[in-house]
Structures are given as structure tokens and as C-alpha cells.
Amino acid sequence: MRETLEKIKAEALEALSAPSANIEDLRIKYLGKKGELTAVLRGMGKLSAEERPVIGQLANDIRAEIEAKIEQMTAERRAREIEEKLEAEKLDVTIPGDKIAQGHFHPLSLVQRQLEEIFLGMGYSIVEGPEVELDYYNFQALNIPKDHPARDTQDTFYITENILLRSQTSPVQARTMEVQKPPIKIISPGRVYRSDAVDATHSPLFHQVEGLVVDKGITMGDLKGTLEMFAKTMFGEETKIRFRPHHFPFTEPSAEVDVSCFVCGGKGCRLCKGEGWIEILGAGMVHPNVLRMCGIDPEIYSGFAFGMGVERIAMLKYRIDDMRLLYENDVRFLNQF
Ligand code: DAH
């Protein structure tokens, strides 16, 4: 019986040591109610009175040893599992993160948004008008009749004789005044078209922002103050503005407006071509004919208007020397903004 017990012990310990051992099965096999050790103990009755306690003691020791082994193997296995889990879920929080490529606004959108922000801040509303426009709004309502020479500089694309792609954002002035009575204080950004060949400073499609203020007692002083405020916000606090007499059919008087060069401060440099001043927009007091055609009495109301090219402002602000760069969408260019 002693040999049987020793054999069971040796077998059990060896089986439990195998890395792939199924510990629970082995526990049942050796220590379970129908297990091998139990079977041996059942046969103890046949033993002599002297042998019984000795074998009993041995059997208990062996059971204890097997139990200890089971416990040890279980603990080892659990430790290994935890280690494997930790290894599998390892997270190095010191590794630099992956950069998420994020898009950003096109320089023209940036400038348009900044323009909008500046005028919204001065209490203007934003109004949009159609790009496919009637000859009437693009020209006639702006005091440019069919035979007017001012049409030459704004040749555009015609859908029919009376429908065209707008050559300026100014028609939004007429459209707004027709439906809204003073006080009016709007800007209108958007695309405009001209049948110009593409070069460093021309494009058949470009962008403008129009401005219009109509109310009682609006003067050229209001126009100057507004544009000065705009220029300082856009180009810097030191910026000065200058009005040069000009002619637009829809304003009287009319002016071209320059800003002092924000690179040299007015001394003369390459950007301002030695002038010290840079032209940025056209403006003037809304012509009485325009007010009248839109149903507003010029004896009661007066107004000012201005219009500027978004490309021109963007090119000045970011020192872009070729307009085509704005439309090619080369990411090497766009990434710089
Ligand atoms: N529409 C003119 C252009 O495209 C710019 C302009 C000049 C707009 C004077 C105005 C203005 O509203 O008053 O050249």
C-alpha cells in the first residue's frame, strides 16, 4: 500500500508540473471522492492495527503535498495570466501622439471672414446676391445705361442679352434698396466675373465685398471714419487712409482709397512701388439717380458705398505676388496659412 501511495504521489506531482496540465481535472483524479487517493484509503480496513496509523499518516501527508502543489500551480498560473494580460494591454503614455491632419481655411476665406467680422462689429448685416444677375441690377440701376463707356472695363459673360454673370457686387446695393428702406447698413461678399485673361493680377472669377449705408444725414465724413476704422483693424493701428478723386457712375463724389504702406509705413518700398500708399478700394456717396431708381428719396436720404477686391486684400496682407497661386490649390502654398 505504501508503494501505491508513493506512486500516486509521484504521478500526481509530475502531472501537475506540466505547463499544460488541467489542474481541476487532476484534483478530481487524485483527491476527488472517486479519486485514486480516496480509493486507497478505503482499502485501509484490511490493514493491521499497527500499520493503519502509519499508512493513514502517510496518506494525509501525500494529500497535503498534492494540495499544496495544486495551490502553488494555481497561483503560478494566475500570476502568469495577469502578466500576459498586462503585457498585451501595455500602453506607453510617453510615446508622442499621432498628429491628426486637420484642414484649414483658404487664405481668401480667411480674409473674407475677417472682413465680415470687422463690419459685423460695426453693426453691419451681411446680404448676399445672385451671381447670375440681370443687366438691370449689374449696370442700369447703378447709373450705367446700355451705351455707357464704363461697361468696357467690366466686360463680363452673358447668358442672354439681359442676363449676365455679375461683374461686381454693387448690384446687391440696388437689390437691397429696392426691398429695404433706410436705415440700411450692409456688406455683401461674393464672387464676381469679368472676361479678363488670367495673369498675375487678373482672373475671370474673383471676389469682392460691397458696403452700403443709407440713412438721413450720412456724409462723406461717415465714409472716411468707417474706412479708417476698417483699414486700422485690417492692416494695423498706424495705418492712414487717403482719398483720391475718381469716377464711378453710381457714386458722386467718388474716390479711390489708399492705405499707407504697412510695410514701410509710407517711406516707399517694393510693395508700394515707392509710393508709400497702396490702393485698396473704390468708394463714394451713393448717386442720387441710384437712390431714386431704387425708390429712395435723395432729398431725404443720403448714403455711402464702397467696394473692394478680396484677392487684392489677401495678396497685400500675405505678400502674395501672383493671384494664380490663390486658385491653383497647391498644398505647398496653402499650408502656409
Ligand atoms: N464696383 C466697383 C468695381 O468693381 C467698386 C466700387 C466702387 C464699389 C465704388 C462701390 C463704390 O460701391 O461706391 O470696380
Tab-separated table of N, CA, C and O in Angstrom, residues 27-141:
chain	number	residue	atom	x	y	z
A	27	ARG	N	-7.067	17.433	-9.882
A	27	ARG	CA	-7.521	17.436	-8.480
A	27	ARG	C	-8.599	16.359	-8.293
A	27	ARG	O	-8.546	15.550	-7.362
A	28	ILE	N	-9.531	16.320	-9.253
A	28	ILE	CA	-10.604	15.324	-9.159
A	28	ILE	C	-10.021	13.916	-9.281
A	28	ILE	O	-10.363	12.998	-8.528
A	29	LYS	N	-9.062	13.783	-10.217
A	29	LYS	CA	-8.479	12.457	-10.465
A	29	LYS	C	-7.792	11.893	-9.207
A	29	LYS	O	-7.933	10.708	-8.885
A	30	TYR	N	-7.072	12.758	-8.496
A	30	TYR	CA	-6.294	12.231	-7.356
A	30	TYR	C	-6.990	12.402	-6.018
A	30	TYR	O	-6.948	11.536	-5.173
A	31	LEU	N	-7.644	13.572	-5.817
A	31	LEU	CA	-8.175	13.850	-4.485
A	31	LEU	C	-9.690	13.746	-4.395
A	31	LEU	O	-10.246	13.796	-3.305
A	32	GLY	N	-10.358	13.639	-5.548
A	32	GLY	CA	-11.823	13.622	-5.551
A	32	GLY	C	-12.390	12.411	-4.824
A	32	GLY	O	-11.661	11.477	-4.482
A	33	LYS	N	-13.722	12.457	-4.628
A	33	LYS	CA	-14.397	11.371	-3.895
A	33	LYS	C	-14.159	10.016	-4.531
A	33	LYS	O	-14.072	8.995	-3.857
A	34	LYS	N	-14.077	10.036	-5.870
A	34	LYS	CA	-13.812	8.773	-6.556
A	34	LYS	C	-12.366	8.735	-7.035
A	34	LYS	O	-12.018	7.979	-7.925
A	35	GLY	N	-11.540	9.561	-6.399
A	35	GLY	CA	-10.160	9.685	-6.829
A	35	GLY	C	-9.288	8.534	-6.346
A	35	GLY	O	-9.713	7.711	-5.521
A	36	GLU	N	-8.071	8.536	-6.856
A	36	GLU	CA	-7.160	7.417	-6.580
A	36	GLU	C	-6.760	7.333	-5.112
A	36	GLU	O	-6.716	6.246	-4.520
A	37	LEU	N	-6.499	8.519	-4.538
A	37	LEU	CA	-6.084	8.525	-3.130
A	37	LEU	C	-7.211	8.018	-2.225
A	37	LEU	O	-6.998	7.187	-1.323
A	38	THR	N	-8.421	8.454	-2.503
A	38	THR	CA	-9.588	8.037	-1.723
A	38	THR	C	-9.779	6.519	-1.823
A	38	THR	O	-10.065	5.836	-0.830
A	39	ALA	N	-9.572	6.024	-3.041
A	39	ALA	CA	-9.732	4.581	-3.247
A	39	ALA	C	-8.766	3.794	-2.357
A	39	ALA	O	-9.153	2.799	-1.729
A	40	VAL	N	-7.529	4.294	-2.256
A	40	VAL	CA	-6.537	3.614	-1.420
A	40	VAL	C	-6.966	3.643	0.049
A	40	VAL	O	-6.936	2.639	0.759
A	41	LEU	N	-7.433	4.858	0.483
A	41	LEU	CA	-7.816	4.998	1.885
A	41	LEU	C	-8.967	4.065	2.241
A	41	LEU	O	-9.070	3.552	3.347
A	42	ARG	N	-9.824	3.821	1.257
A	42	ARG	CA	-10.972	2.938	1.506
A	42	ARG	C	-10.504	1.511	1.847
A	42	ARG	O	-11.134	0.807	2.614
A	43	GLY	N	-9.385	1.162	1.250
A	43	GLY	CA	-8.884	-0.189	1.488
A	43	GLY	C	-8.107	-0.327	2.797
A	43	GLY	O	-7.537	-1.375	3.085
A	44	MET	N	-8.072	0.736	3.613
A	44	MET	CA	-7.268	0.724	4.848
A	44	MET	C	-7.765	-0.288	5.871
A	44	MET	O	-7.008	-0.772	6.719
A	45	GLY	N	-9.083	-0.604	5.736
A	45	GLY	CA	-9.676	-1.542	6.685
A	45	GLY	C	-8.944	-2.878	6.730
A	45	GLY	O	-8.909	-3.554	7.763
A	46	LYS	N	-8.343	-3.206	5.596
A	46	LYS	CA	-7.655	-4.507	5.542
A	46	LYS	C	-6.317	-4.477	6.271
A	46	LYS	O	-5.686	-5.494	6.469
A	47	LEU	N	-5.888	-3.294	6.643
A	47	LEU	CA	-4.554	-3.199	7.249
A	47	LEU	C	-4.572	-3.624	8.717
A	47	LEU	O	-5.600	-3.555	9.387
A	48	SER	N	-3.394	-3.973	9.204
A	48	SER	CA	-3.284	-4.342	10.620
A	48	SER	C	-3.372	-3.075	11.482
A	48	SER	O	-3.197	-1.962	10.981
A	49	ALA	N	-3.634	-3.232	12.766
A	49	ALA	CA	-3.799	-2.107	13.691
A	49	ALA	C	-2.534	-1.264	13.792
A	49	ALA	O	-2.594	-0.048	13.972
A	50	GLU	N	-1.343	-1.881	13.638
A	50	GLU	CA	-0.097	-1.111	13.724
A	50	GLU	C	0.117	-0.307	12.443
A	50	GLU	O	0.586	0.810	12.479
A	51	GLU	N	-0.202	-0.989	11.322
A	51	GLU	CA	0.055	-0.330	10.034
A	51	GLU	C	-0.880	0.853	9.785
A	51	GLU	O	-0.497	1.834	9.178
A	52	ARG	N	-2.106	0.716	10.237
A	52	ARG	CA	-3.160	1.683	9.881
A	52	ARG	C	-2.761	3.151	10.156
A	52	ARG	O	-2.804	3.982	9.231
A	53	PRO	N	-2.318	3.486	11.389
A	53	PRO	CA	-1.972	4.913	11.621
A	53	PRO	C	-0.789	5.380	10.785
A	53	PRO	O	-0.744	6.535	10.342
A	54	VAL	N	0.142	4.458	10.548
A	54	VAL	CA	1.327	4.842	9.763
A	54	VAL	C	0.921	5.187	8.334
A	54	VAL	O	1.281	6.231	7.783
A	55	ILE	N	0.133	4.266	7.741
A	55	ILE	CA	-0.326	4.493	6.357
A	55	ILE	C	-1.259	5.690	6.312
A	55	ILE	O	-1.214	6.532	5.400
A	56	GLY	N	-2.106	5.782	7.347
A	56	GLY	CA	-3.039	6.930	7.430
A	56	GLY	C	-2.281	8.239	7.415
A	56	GLY	O	-2.613	9.170	6.691
A	57	GLN	N	-1.215	8.271	8.234
A	57	GLN	CA	-0.394	9.494	8.308
A	57	GLN	C	0.226	9.802	6.947
A	57	GLN	O	0.191	10.922	6.454
A	58	LEU	N	0.761	8.745	6.325
A	58	LEU	CA	1.404	8.896	5.019
A	58	LEU	C	0.394	9.425	4.005
A	58	LEU	O	0.680	10.373	3.246
A	59	ALA	N	-0.798	8.824	4.009
A	59	ALA	CA	-1.834	9.253	3.057
A	59	ALA	C	-2.175	10.721	3.265
A	59	ALA	O	-2.320	11.489	2.306
A	60	ASN	N	-2.299	11.118	4.554
A	60	ASN	CA	-2.611	12.532	4.834
A	60	ASN	C	-1.500	13.466	4.357
A	60	ASN	O	-1.757	14.529	3.800
A	61	ASP	N	-0.259	13.026	4.594
A	61	ASP	CA	0.873	13.857	4.158
A	61	ASP	C	0.839	14.031	2.634
A	61	ASP	O	1.077	15.113	2.105
A	62	ILE	N	0.575	12.903	1.960
A	62	ILE	CA	0.562	12.951	0.495
A	62	ILE	C	-0.561	13.866	0.000
A	62	ILE	O	-0.375	14.701	-0.887
A	63	ARG	N	-1.745	13.713	0.633
A	63	ARG	CA	-2.878	14.594	0.252
A	63	ARG	C	-2.465	16.062	0.432
A	63	ARG	O	-2.672	16.886	-0.464
A	64	ALA	N	-1.822	16.336	1.581
A	64	ALA	CA	-1.410	17.717	1.856
A	64	ALA	C	-0.410	18.203	0.814
A	64	ALA	O	-0.481	19.343	0.337
A	65	GLU	N	0.489	17.310	0.438
A	65	GLU	CA	1.513	17.688	-0.532
A	65	GLU	C	0.887	17.999	-1.895
A	65	GLU	O	1.256	18.962	-2.564
A	66	ILE	N	-0.060	17.121	-2.275
A	66	ILE	CA	-0.715	17.335	-3.574
A	66	ILE	C	-1.519	18.625	-3.547
A	66	ILE	O	-1.487	19.436	-4.483
A	67	GLU	N	-2.216	18.843	-2.407
A	67	GLU	CA	-2.996	20.079	-2.287
A	67	GLU	C	-2.099	21.310	-2.387
A	67	GLU	O	-2.420	22.291	-3.052
A	68	ALA	N	-0.938	21.213	-1.727
A	68	ALA	CA	-0.004	22.340	-1.756
A	68	ALA	C	0.467	22.594	-3.189
A	68	ALA	O	0.563	23.742	-3.645
A	69	LYS	N	0.725	21.493	-3.884
A	69	LYS	CA	1.203	21.614	-5.260
A	69	LYS	C	0.120	22.275	-6.137
A	69	LYS	O	0.409	23.144	-6.970
A	70	ILE	N	-1.136	21.812	-5.896
A	70	ILE	CA	-2.247	22.381	-6.667
A	70	ILE	C	-2.336	23.888	-6.424
A	70	ILE	O	-2.456	24.693	-7.342
A	71	GLU	N	-2.214	24.261	-5.146
A	71	GLU	CA	-2.305	25.671	-4.794
A	71	GLU	C	-1.194	26.470	-5.458
A	71	GLU	O	-1.411	27.529	-6.027
A	72	GLN	N	0.001	25.889	-5.401
A	72	GLN	CA	1.165	26.581	-5.973
A	72	GLN	C	0.987	26.754	-7.483
A	72	GLN	O	1.200	27.835	-8.025
A	73	MET	N	0.548	25.657	-8.144
A	73	MET	CA	0.395	25.721	-9.590
A	73	MET	C	-0.698	26.717	-9.983
A	73	MET	O	-0.571	27.461	-10.962
A	74	THR	N	-1.781	26.728	-9.177
A	74	THR	CA	-2.871	27.652	-9.470
A	74	THR	C	-2.391	29.094	-9.341
A	74	THR	O	-2.671	29.942	-10.194
A	75	ALA	N	-1.643	29.346	-8.266
A	75	ALA	CA	-1.133	30.704	-8.033
A	75	ALA	C	-0.191	31.121	-9.158
A	75	ALA	O	-0.273	32.233	-9.686
A	76	GLU	N	0.686	30.176	-9.539
A	76	GLU	CA	1.629	30.497	-10.613
A	76	GLU	C	0.907	30.817	-11.908
A	76	GLU	O	1.251	31.738	-12.637
A	77	ARG	N	-0.116	29.991	-12.165
A	77	ARG	CA	-0.851	30.177	-13.404
A	77	ARG	C	-1.562	31.536	-13.412
A	77	ARG	O	-1.546	32.262	-14.397
A	78	ARG	N	-2.157	31.872	-12.288
A	78	ARG	CA	-2.868	33.153	-12.207
A	78	ARG	C	-1.884	34.313	-12.421
A	78	ARG	O	-2.157	35.262	-13.142
A	79	ALA	N	-0.712	34.187	-11.779
A	79	ALA	CA	0.297	35.242	-11.925
A	79	ALA	C	0.716	35.383	-13.389
A	79	ALA	O	0.857	36.495	-13.913
A	80	ARG	N	0.873	34.227	-14.050
A	80	ARG	CA	1.280	34.263	-15.447
A	80	ARG	C	0.194	34.938	-16.304
A	80	ARG	O	0.477	35.732	-17.194
A	81	GLU	N	-1.062	34.585	-15.999
A	81	GLU	CA	-2.168	35.176	-16.772
A	81	GLU	C	-2.200	36.699	-16.619
A	81	GLU	O	-2.384	37.439	-17.584
A	82	ILE	N	-1.993	37.158	-15.384
A	82	ILE	CA	-2.017	38.615	-15.144
A	82	ILE	C	-0.891	39.276	-15.914
A	82	ILE	O	-1.066	40.309	-16.564
A	83	GLU	N	0.269	38.630	-15.869
A	83	GLU	CA	1.429	39.190	-16.567
A	83	GLU	C	1.182	39.280	-18.072
A	83	GLU	O	1.468	40.298	-18.703
A	84	GLU	N	0.599	38.181	-18.601
A	84	GLU	CA	0.310	38.174	-20.044
A	84	GLU	C	-0.687	39.260	-20.412
A	84	GLU	O	-0.568	39.934	-21.425
A	85	LYS	N	-1.679	39.439	-19.531
A	85	LYS	CA	-2.708	40.435	-19.788
A	85	LYS	C	-2.075	41.837	-19.773
A	85	LYS	O	-2.332	42.667	-20.655
A	86	LEU	N	-1.227	42.055	-18.761
A	86	LEU	CA	-0.564	43.365	-18.658
A	86	LEU	C	0.283	43.636	-19.899
A	86	LEU	O	0.291	44.728	-20.442
A	87	GLU	N	0.979	42.575	-20.320
A	87	GLU	CA	1.848	42.712	-21.499
A	87	GLU	C	1.013	43.062	-22.737
A	87	GLU	O	1.350	43.967	-23.500
A	88	ALA	N	-0.114	42.351	-22.865
A	88	ALA	CA	-0.962	42.551	-24.041
A	88	ALA	C	-1.604	43.944	-24.057
A	88	ALA	O	-1.822	44.539	-25.104
A	89	GLU	N	-1.887	44.448	-22.855
A	89	GLU	CA	-2.584	45.738	-22.800
A	89	GLU	C	-1.633	46.888	-22.518
A	89	GLU	O	-2.045	47.970	-22.125
A	90	LYS	N	-0.357	46.644	-22.732
A	90	LYS	CA	0.643	47.656	-22.385
A	90	LYS	C	0.402	48.954	-23.159
A	90	LYS	O	0.149	48.956	-24.355
A	91	LEU	N	0.481	50.076	-22.462
A	91	LEU	CA	0.236	51.375	-23.071
A	91	LEU	C	1.359	52.308	-22.644
A	91	LEU	O	1.535	52.551	-21.450
A	92	ASP	N	2.115	52.786	-23.643
A	92	ASP	CA	3.203	53.690	-23.298
A	92	ASP	C	2.720	55.132	-23.451
A	92	ASP	O	2.615	55.661	-24.549
A	93	VAL	N	2.420	55.725	-22.303
A	93	VAL	CA	1.854	57.078	-22.361
A	93	VAL	C	2.898	58.135	-22.707
A	93	VAL	O	2.566	59.301	-22.888
A	94	THR	N	4.166	57.706	-22.815
A	94	THR	CA	5.203	58.700	-23.128
A	94	THR	C	5.467	58.804	-24.625
A	94	THR	O	6.171	59.692	-25.074
A	95	ILE	N	4.850	57.877	-25.435
A	95	ILE	CA	5.040	57.958	-26.887
A	95	ILE	C	4.307	59.198	-27.405
A	95	ILE	O	3.153	59.433	-27.045
A	96	PRO	N	4.977	60.016	-28.230
A	96	PRO	CA	4.286	61.201	-28.751
A	96	PRO	C	3.074	60.795	-29.588
A	96	PRO	O	3.112	59.791	-30.298
A	97	GLY	N	1.971	61.539	-29.495
A	97	GLY	CA	0.736	61.197	-30.190
A	97	GLY	C	0.867	61.295	-31.694
A	97	GLY	O	1.764	61.963	-32.207
A	98	ASP	N	-0.028	60.611	-32.408
A	98	ASP	CA	-0.077	60.753	-33.865
A	98	ASP	C	-0.731	62.087	-34.183
A	98	ASP	O	-1.784	62.402	-33.642
A	99	LYS	N	-0.113	62.853	-35.062
A	99	LYS	CA	-0.689	64.143	-35.419
A	99	LYS	C	-1.869	63.917	-36.357
A	99	LYS	O	-1.750	63.234	-37.358
A	100	ILE	N	-3.003	64.494	-36.014
A	100	ILE	CA	-4.174	64.376	-36.877
A	100	ILE	C	-4.128	65.524	-37.882
A	100	ILE	O	-4.098	66.683	-37.499
A	101	ALA	N	-4.084	65.166	-39.150
A	101	ALA	CA	-4.025	66.199	-40.180
A	101	ALA	C	-5.366	66.926	-40.227
A	101	ALA	O	-6.408	66.313	-40.432
A	102	GLN	N	-5.315	68.221	-40.000
A	102	GLN	CA	-6.548	68.985	-39.929
A	102	GLN	C	-6.554	70.034	-41.026
A	102	GLN	O	-5.541	70.679	-41.268
A	103	GLY	N	-7.646	70.187	-41.692
A	103	GLY	CA	-7.731	71.198	-42.738
A	103	GLY	C	-7.829	72.592	-42.145
A	103	GLY	O	-7.964	72.752	-40.941
A	104	HIS	N	-7.707	73.597	-43.000
A	104	HIS	CA	-7.883	74.961	-42.504
A	104	HIS	C	-8.418	75.825	-43.624
A	104	HIS	O	-8.513	75.391	-44.775
A	105	PHE	N	-8.752	77.040	-43.302
A	105	PHE	CA	-9.366	77.913	-44.292
A	105	PHE	C	-8.373	78.352	-45.360
A	105	PHE	O	-7.201	78.561	-45.089
A	106	HIS	N	-8.896	78.496	-46.561
A	106	HIS	CA	-8.152	79.066	-47.677
A	106	HIS	C	-7.897	80.548	-47.361
A	106	HIS	O	-8.719	81.190	-46.713
A	107	PRO	N	-6.741	81.081	-47.799
A	107	PRO	CA	-6.446	82.489	-47.477
A	107	PRO	C	-7.569	83.454	-47.891
A	107	PRO	O	-7.816	84.435	-47.187
A	108	LEU	N	-8.241	83.149	-49.002
A	108	LEU	CA	-9.344	84.036	-49.404
A	108	LEU	C	-10.496	83.971	-48.398
A	108	LEU	O	-11.122	84.982	-48.084
A	109	SER	N	-10.762	82.759	-47.903
A	109	SER	CA	-11.821	82.619	-46.900
A	109	SER	C	-11.418	83.327	-45.611
A	109	SER	O	-12.249	83.945	-44.945
A	110	LEU	N	-10.138	83.213	-45.264
A	110	LEU	CA	-9.654	83.876	-44.043
A	110	LEU	C	-9.892	85.377	-44.126
A	110	LEU	O	-10.401	85.999	-43.192
A	111	VAL	N	-9.521	85.959	-45.284
A	111	VAL	CA	-9.666	87.403	-45.439
A	111	VAL	C	-11.146	87.797	-45.490
A	111	VAL	O	-11.560	88.764	-44.859
A	112	GLN	N	-11.929	87.002	-46.219
A	112	GLN	CA	-13.358	87.333	-46.286
A	112	GLN	C	-14.001	87.298	-44.896
A	112	GLN	O	-14.772	88.178	-44.526
A	113	ARG	N	-13.623	86.271	-44.126
A	113	ARG	CA	-14.171	86.176	-42.772
A	113	ARG	C	-13.748	87.350	-41.905
A	113	ARG	O	-14.509	87.857	-41.089
A	114	GLN	N	-12.483	87.757	-42.078
A	114	GLN	CA	-12.001	88.882	-41.278
A	114	GLN	C	-12.735	90.170	-41.662
A	114	GLN	O	-13.126	90.956	-40.799
A	115	LEU	N	-12.941	90.337	-42.973
A	115	LEU	CA	-13.707	91.498	-43.442
A	115	LEU	C	-15.108	91.488	-42.838
A	115	LEU	O	-15.597	92.511	-42.345
A	116	GLU	N	-15.733	90.330	-42.878
A	116	GLU	CA	-17.092	90.223	-42.333
A	116	GLU	C	-17.110	90.560	-40.847
A	116	GLU	O	-17.979	91.282	-40.372
A	117	GLU	N	-16.116	90.042	-40.144
A	117	GLU	CA	-16.051	90.278	-38.706
A	117	GLU	C	-15.914	91.768	-38.389
A	117	GLU	O	-16.564	92.280	-37.483
A	118	ILE	N	-15.051	92.428	-39.155
A	118	ILE	CA	-14.826	93.857	-38.910
A	118	ILE	C	-16.130	94.639	-39.079
A	118	ILE	O	-16.505	95.448	-38.235
A	119	PHE	N	-16.852	94.342	-40.168
A	119	PHE	CA	-18.073	95.125	-40.420
A	119	PHE	C	-19.239	94.682	-39.548
A	119	PHE	O	-20.061	95.502	-39.150
A	120	LEU	N	-19.296	93.399	-39.224
A	120	LEU	CA	-20.322	92.956	-38.271
A	120	LEU	C	-20.128	93.690	-36.953
A	120	LEU	O	-21.085	94.110	-36.306
A	121	GLY	N	-18.850	93.870	-36.581
A	121	GLY	CA	-18.521	94.577	-35.346
A	121	GLY	C	-18.971	96.032	-35.375
A	121	GLY	O	-19.172	96.648	-34.327
A	122	MET	N	-19.117	96.589	-36.582
A	122	MET	CA	-19.582	97.972	-36.691
A	122	MET	C	-21.087	98.020	-36.929
A	122	MET	O	-21.631	99.067	-37.286
A	123	GLY	N	-21.758	96.894	-36.745
A	123	GLY	CA	-23.218	96.888	-36.824
A	123	GLY	C	-23.796	96.626	-38.200
A	123	GLY	O	-24.987	96.829	-38.431
A	124	TYR	N	-22.965	96.162	-39.134
A	124	TYR	CA	-23.466	95.860	-40.482
A	124	TYR	C	-24.109	94.480	-40.515
A	124	TYR	O	-23.756	93.608	-39.715
A	125	SER	N	-25.032	94.286	-41.455
A	125	SER	CA	-25.565	92.949	-41.724
A	125	SER	C	-24.944	92.445	-43.018
A	125	SER	O	-24.516	93.244	-43.852
A	126	ILE	N	-24.943	91.119	-43.179
A	126	ILE	CA	-24.414	90.531	-44.408
A	126	ILE	C	-25.583	90.145	-45.309
A	126	ILE	O	-26.515	89.469	-44.874
A	127	VAL	N	-25.507	90.611	-46.546
A	127	VAL	CA	-26.562	90.297	-47.515
A	127	VAL	C	-25.898	89.658	-48.723
A	127	VAL	O	-24.822	90.091	-49.138
A	128	GLU	N	-26.529	88.617	-49.277
A	128	GLU	CA	-25.955	88.011	-50.468
A	128	GLU	C	-26.846	88.258	-51.675
A	128	GLU	O	-28.054	88.441	-51.542
A	129	GLY	N	-26.213	88.287	-52.831
A	129	GLY	CA	-26.978	88.484	-54.062
A	129	GLY	C	-26.608	87.416	-55.066
A	129	GLY	O	-25.630	86.685	-54.889
A	130	PRO	N	-27.389	87.301	-56.142
A	130	PRO	CA	-27.141	86.255	-57.144
A	130	PRO	C	-25.902	86.539	-57.991
A	130	PRO	O	-25.586	87.696	-58.267
A	131	GLU	N	-25.207	85.471	-58.371
A	131	GLU	CA	-24.046	85.629	-59.257
A	131	GLU	C	-24.500	85.735	-60.712
A	131	GLU	O	-23.847	86.375	-61.529
A	132	VAL	N	-25.593	85.037	-61.025
A	132	VAL	CA	-26.201	85.207	-62.352
A	132	VAL	C	-27.195	86.349	-62.177
A	132	VAL	O	-28.178	86.225	-61.459
A	133	GLU	N	-26.894	87.476	-62.827
A	133	GLU	CA	-27.593	88.716	-62.495
A	133	GLU	C	-28.224	89.326	-63.742
A	133	GLU	O	-27.842	89.027	-64.878
A	134	LEU	N	-29.211	90.172	-63.499
A	134	LEU	CA	-29.812	90.905	-64.613
A	134	LEU	C	-28.919	92.084	-64.980
A	134	LEU	O	-28.314	92.712	-64.099
A	135	ASP	N	-28.853	92.375	-66.265
A	135	ASP	CA	-28.149	93.560	-66.738
A	135	ASP	C	-28.651	94.776	-65.951
A	135	ASP	O	-27.876	95.652	-65.576
A	136	TYR	N	-29.943	94.776	-65.674
A	136	TYR	CA	-30.549	95.911	-64.975
A	136	TYR	C	-29.840	96.205	-63.642
A	136	TYR	O	-29.450	97.336	-63.383
A	137	TYR	N	-29.667	95.189	-62.809
A	137	TYR	CA	-29.056	95.435	-61.484
A	137	TYR	C	-27.561	95.646	-61.576
A	137	TYR	O	-26.972	96.423	-60.831
A	138	ASN	N	-26.915	94.894	-62.490
A	138	ASN	CA	-25.453	94.998	-62.577
A	138	ASN	C	-25.023	96.361	-63.139
A	138	ASN	O	-23.970	96.868	-62.776
A	139	PHE	N	-25.853	96.911	-64.027
A	139	PHE	CA	-25.476	98.172	-64.697
A	139	PHE	C	-26.522	99.281	-64.582
A	139	PHE	O	-26.249	100.321	-63.999
A	140	GLN	N	-27.701	99.028	-65.137
A	140	GLN	CA	-28.651	100.142	-65.298
A	140	GLN	C	-29.053	100.797	-63.981
A	140	GLN	O	-29.059	102.022	-63.862
A	141	ALA	N	-29.389	99.962	-62.977
A	141	ALA	CA	-29.807	100.528	-61.689
A	141	ALA	C	-28.646	101.227	-60.989
A	141	ALA	O	-28.839	101.952	-60.013
